[in-house]
Tab-separated table of N, CA, C and O in Angstrom:
chain	number	residue	atom	x	y	z
A	18	MET	N	-6.273	10.135	2.666
A	18	MET	CA	-6.387	9.374	3.904
A	18	MET	C	-4.983	8.930	4.301
A	18	MET	O	-4.209	8.488	3.471
A	19	GLY	N	-4.674	9.008	5.553
A	19	GLY	CA	-3.362	8.608	6.031
A	19	GLY	C	-3.434	7.419	6.959
A	19	GLY	O	-4.504	6.955	7.291
A	20	GLY	N	-2.291	6.943	7.376
A	20	GLY	CA	-2.191	5.778	8.244
A	20	GLY	C	-1.852	6.236	9.651
A	20	GLY	O	-1.986	7.397	9.950
A	21	PRO	N	-1.453	5.392	10.529
A	21	PRO	CA	-1.045	4.020	10.280
A	21	PRO	C	-2.221	3.062	10.102
A	21	PRO	O	-3.337	3.358	10.516
A	22	PHE	N	-1.944	1.933	9.475
A	22	PHE	CA	-2.954	0.914	9.235
A	22	PHE	C	-2.489	-0.400	9.847
A	22	PHE	O	-1.303	-0.664	9.934
A	23	ARG	N	-3.450	-1.232	10.238
A	23	ARG	CA	-3.159	-2.564	10.780
A	23	ARG	C	-3.880	-3.602	9.957
A	23	ARG	O	-5.059	-3.457	9.659
A	24	LEU	N	-3.180	-4.670	9.634
A	24	LEU	CA	-3.776	-5.832	8.986
A	24	LEU	C	-3.582	-6.993	9.943
A	24	LEU	O	-2.458	-7.343	10.280
A	25	GLU	N	-4.682	-7.590	10.386
A	25	GLU	CA	-4.602	-8.659	11.377
A	25	GLU	C	-5.286	-9.917	10.853
A	25	GLU	O	-6.139	-9.858	9.977
A	26	GLY	N	-4.899	-11.060	11.417
A	26	GLY	CA	-5.530	-12.329	11.067
A	26	GLY	C	-5.176	-12.817	9.674
A	26	GLY	O	-5.961	-13.529	9.044
A	27	LEU	N	-3.992	-12.470	9.192
A	27	LEU	CA	-3.578	-12.881	7.853
A	27	LEU	C	-3.071	-14.315	7.856
A	27	LEU	O	-2.436	-14.752	8.806
A	28	SER	N	-3.347	-15.027	6.812
A	28	SER	CA	-2.799	-16.368	6.644
A	28	SER	C	-1.308	-16.262	6.362
A	28	SER	O	-0.847	-15.252	5.821
A	29	PRO	N	-0.534	-17.306	6.709
A	29	PRO	CA	0.895	-17.282	6.417
A	29	PRO	C	1.130	-17.080	4.921
A	29	PRO	O	0.357	-17.534	4.084
A	30	GLY	N	2.196	-16.393	4.615
A	30	GLY	CA	2.547	-16.139	3.225
A	30	GLY	C	3.187	-14.775	3.094
A	30	GLY	O	3.355	-14.052	4.061
A	31	THR	N	3.525	-14.423	1.883
A	31	THR	CA	4.115	-13.118	1.603
A	31	THR	C	3.064	-12.251	0.938
A	31	THR	O	2.344	-12.705	0.058
A	32	TYR	N	2.989	-11.012	1.381
A	32	TYR	CA	1.989	-10.071	0.867
A	32	TYR	C	2.684	-8.876	0.249
A	32	TYR	O	3.740	-8.443	0.719
A	33	ARG	N	2.099	-8.344	-0.798
A	33	ARG	CA	2.575	-7.100	-1.407
A	33	ARG	C	1.531	-6.035	-1.117
A	33	ARG	O	0.359	-6.186	-1.457
A	34	LEU	N	1.971	-4.971	-0.459
A	34	LEU	CA	1.084	-3.863	-0.122
A	34	LEU	C	1.340	-2.725	-1.103
A	34	LEU	O	2.487	-2.407	-1.411
A	35	LEU	N	0.275	-2.126	-1.578
A	35	LEU	CA	0.356	-1.042	-2.550
A	35	LEU	C	-0.483	0.123	-2.062
A	35	LEU	O	-1.629	-0.061	-1.645
A	36	ALA	N	0.095	1.305	-2.108
A	36	ALA	CA	-0.646	2.533	-1.812
A	36	ALA	C	-0.409	3.493	-2.965
A	36	ALA	O	0.674	3.512	-3.552
A	37	PHE	N	-1.438	4.265	-3.293
A	37	PHE	CA	-1.259	5.247	-4.355
A	37	PHE	C	-2.095	6.478	-4.078
A	37	PHE	O	-3.060	6.445	-3.330
A	38	LEU	N	-1.675	7.585	-4.656
A	38	LEU	CA	-2.377	8.853	-4.532
A	38	LEU	C	-3.308	8.987	-5.727
A	38	LEU	O	-2.867	9.145	-6.864
A	39	ASP	N	-4.605	8.888	-5.469
A	39	ASP	CA	-5.624	8.910	-6.520
A	39	ASP	C	-5.936	10.361	-6.886
A	39	ASP	O	-6.927	10.931	-6.453
A	40	ARG	N	-5.082	10.948	-7.684
A	40	ARG	CA	-5.194	12.377	-7.999
A	40	ARG	C	-6.488	12.745	-8.719
A	40	ARG	O	-7.021	13.827	-8.534
A	41	ASP	N	-7.005	11.849	-9.554
A	41	ASP	CA	-8.219	12.196	-10.306
A	41	ASP	C	-9.495	11.654	-9.661
A	41	ASP	O	-10.585	11.841	-10.184
A	42	GLY	N	-9.381	10.953	-8.519
A	42	GLY	CA	-10.551	10.512	-7.769
A	42	GLY	C	-11.377	9.422	-8.414
A	42	GLY	O	-12.523	9.222	-8.039
A	43	ASP	N	-10.780	8.653	-9.347
A	43	ASP	CA	-11.554	7.603	-10.022
A	43	ASP	C	-11.415	6.226	-9.369
A	43	ASP	O	-11.929	5.244	-9.862
A	44	SER	N	-10.703	6.135	-8.256
A	44	SER	CA	-10.474	4.889	-7.500
A	44	SER	C	-9.685	3.852	-8.285
A	44	SER	O	-9.711	2.668	-7.951
A	45	LEU	N	-8.995	4.283	-9.335
A	45	LEU	CA	-8.153	3.397	-10.140
A	45	LEU	C	-6.725	3.917	-10.141
A	45	LEU	O	-6.497	5.126	-10.135
A	46	LEU	N	-5.759	2.995	-10.172
A	46	LEU	CA	-4.361	3.375	-10.248
A	46	LEU	C	-4.014	3.675	-11.704
A	46	LEU	O	-4.060	2.797	-12.561
A	47	ASP	N	-3.720	4.922	-11.985
A	47	ASP	CA	-3.335	5.344	-13.324
A	47	ASP	C	-1.807	5.386	-13.406
A	47	ASP	O	-1.127	5.613	-12.395
A	48	PRO	N	-1.238	5.184	-14.600
A	48	PRO	CA	0.225	5.111	-14.733
A	48	PRO	C	0.970	6.322	-14.181
A	48	PRO	O	2.081	6.187	-13.676
A	49	GLU	N	0.393	7.501	-14.253
A	49	GLU	CA	1.101	8.709	-13.816
A	49	GLU	C	0.912	9.028	-12.331
A	49	GLU	O	1.514	9.959	-11.818
A	50	GLU	N	0.094	8.264	-11.623
A	50	GLU	CA	-0.152	8.546	-10.210
A	50	GLU	C	0.965	7.956	-9.335
A	50	GLU	O	1.407	6.829	-9.556
A	51	PRO	N	1.425	8.740	-8.337
A	51	PRO	CA	2.488	8.253	-7.455
A	51	PRO	C	2.024	7.045	-6.645
A	51	PRO	O	0.860	6.958	-6.260
A	52	ARG	N	2.949	6.128	-6.421
A	52	ARG	CA	2.621	4.907	-5.687
A	52	ARG	C	3.806	4.450	-4.866
A	52	ARG	O	4.930	4.821	-5.132
A	53	GLY	N	3.519	3.617	-3.907
A	53	GLY	CA	4.548	2.967	-3.108
A	53	GLY	C	4.163	1.519	-2.926
A	53	GLY	O	2.984	1.197	-2.812
A	54	GLU	N	5.160	0.620	-2.946
A	54	GLU	CA	4.916	-0.810	-2.763
A	54	GLU	C	5.931	-1.356	-1.768
A	54	GLU	O	7.058	-0.893	-1.707
A	55	VAL	N	5.502	-2.345	-1.017
A	55	VAL	CA	6.394	-3.035	-0.096
A	55	VAL	C	5.922	-4.475	0.029
A	55	VAL	O	4.739	-4.764	-0.101
A	56	GLU	N	6.859	-5.387	0.228
A	56	GLU	CA	6.534	-6.794	0.430
A	56	GLU	C	6.763	-7.119	1.900
A	56	GLU	O	7.747	-6.668	2.494
A	57	ALA	N	5.846	-7.863	2.508
A	57	ALA	CA	5.959	-8.191	3.927
A	57	ALA	C	5.431	-9.595	4.179
A	57	ALA	O	4.531	-10.064	3.488
A	58	THR	N	6.014	-10.243	5.180
A	58	THR	CA	5.584	-11.574	5.597
A	58	THR	C	5.178	-11.489	7.059
A	58	THR	O	5.976	-11.069	7.896
A	59	PRO	N	3.924	-11.837	7.396
A	59	PRO	CA	3.490	-11.740	8.791
A	59	PRO	C	4.210	-12.765	9.667
A	59	PRO	O	4.527	-13.837	9.183
A	60	PRO	N	4.455	-12.483	10.937
A	60	PRO	CA	4.177	-11.190	11.548
A	60	PRO	C	5.264	-10.193	11.187
A	60	PRO	O	6.443	-10.481	11.329
A	61	ALA	N	4.871	-9.047	10.716
A	61	ALA	CA	5.805	-7.959	10.381
A	61	ALA	C	5.380	-6.731	11.167
A	61	ALA	O	4.201	-6.427	11.268
A	62	THR	N	6.349	-6.056	11.725
A	62	THR	CA	6.055	-4.816	12.443
A	62	THR	C	6.958	-3.730	11.897
A	62	THR	O	8.044	-4.005	11.381
A	63	GLY	N	6.497	-2.519	11.979
A	63	GLY	CA	7.310	-1.394	11.566
A	63	GLY	C	7.531	-1.287	10.068
A	63	GLY	O	8.492	-0.665	9.639
A	64	VAL	N	6.673	-1.896	9.262
A	64	VAL	CA	6.806	-1.782	7.813
A	64	VAL	C	6.341	-0.388	7.431
A	64	VAL	O	5.227	0.021	7.758
A	65	ARG	N	7.194	0.353	6.768
A	65	ARG	CA	6.853	1.725	6.393
A	65	ARG	C	7.162	1.939	4.926
A	65	ARG	O	8.157	1.460	4.421
A	66	PHE	N	6.280	2.657	4.257
A	66	PHE	CA	6.582	3.107	2.909
A	66	PHE	C	5.814	4.384	2.638
A	66	PHE	O	4.845	4.707	3.294
A	67	LEU	N	6.298	5.143	1.682
A	67	LEU	CA	5.767	6.465	1.408
A	67	LEU	C	5.497	6.596	-0.078
A	67	LEU	O	6.357	6.298	-0.896
A	68	ALA	N	4.291	6.994	-0.417
A	68	ALA	CA	3.946	7.305	-1.810
A	68	ALA	C	3.778	8.802	-1.911
A	68	ALA	O	2.990	9.387	-1.177
A	69	GLN	N	4.527	9.431	-2.800
A	69	GLN	CA	4.435	10.885	-2.954
A	69	GLN	C	4.059	11.227	-4.373
A	69	GLN	O	4.405	10.571	-5.293
């Protein structure tokens, strides 16, 4: 599944966003699966990250 994605109505604070490629389809993040993380504080626009 690809983006872009929108998160709206968030309470003030700092958020850590995590995306990962679920290669084995178990809906769990396994140590060997590629991931990307980014920290953002709303309102944030143009936050981009890539998990390969």
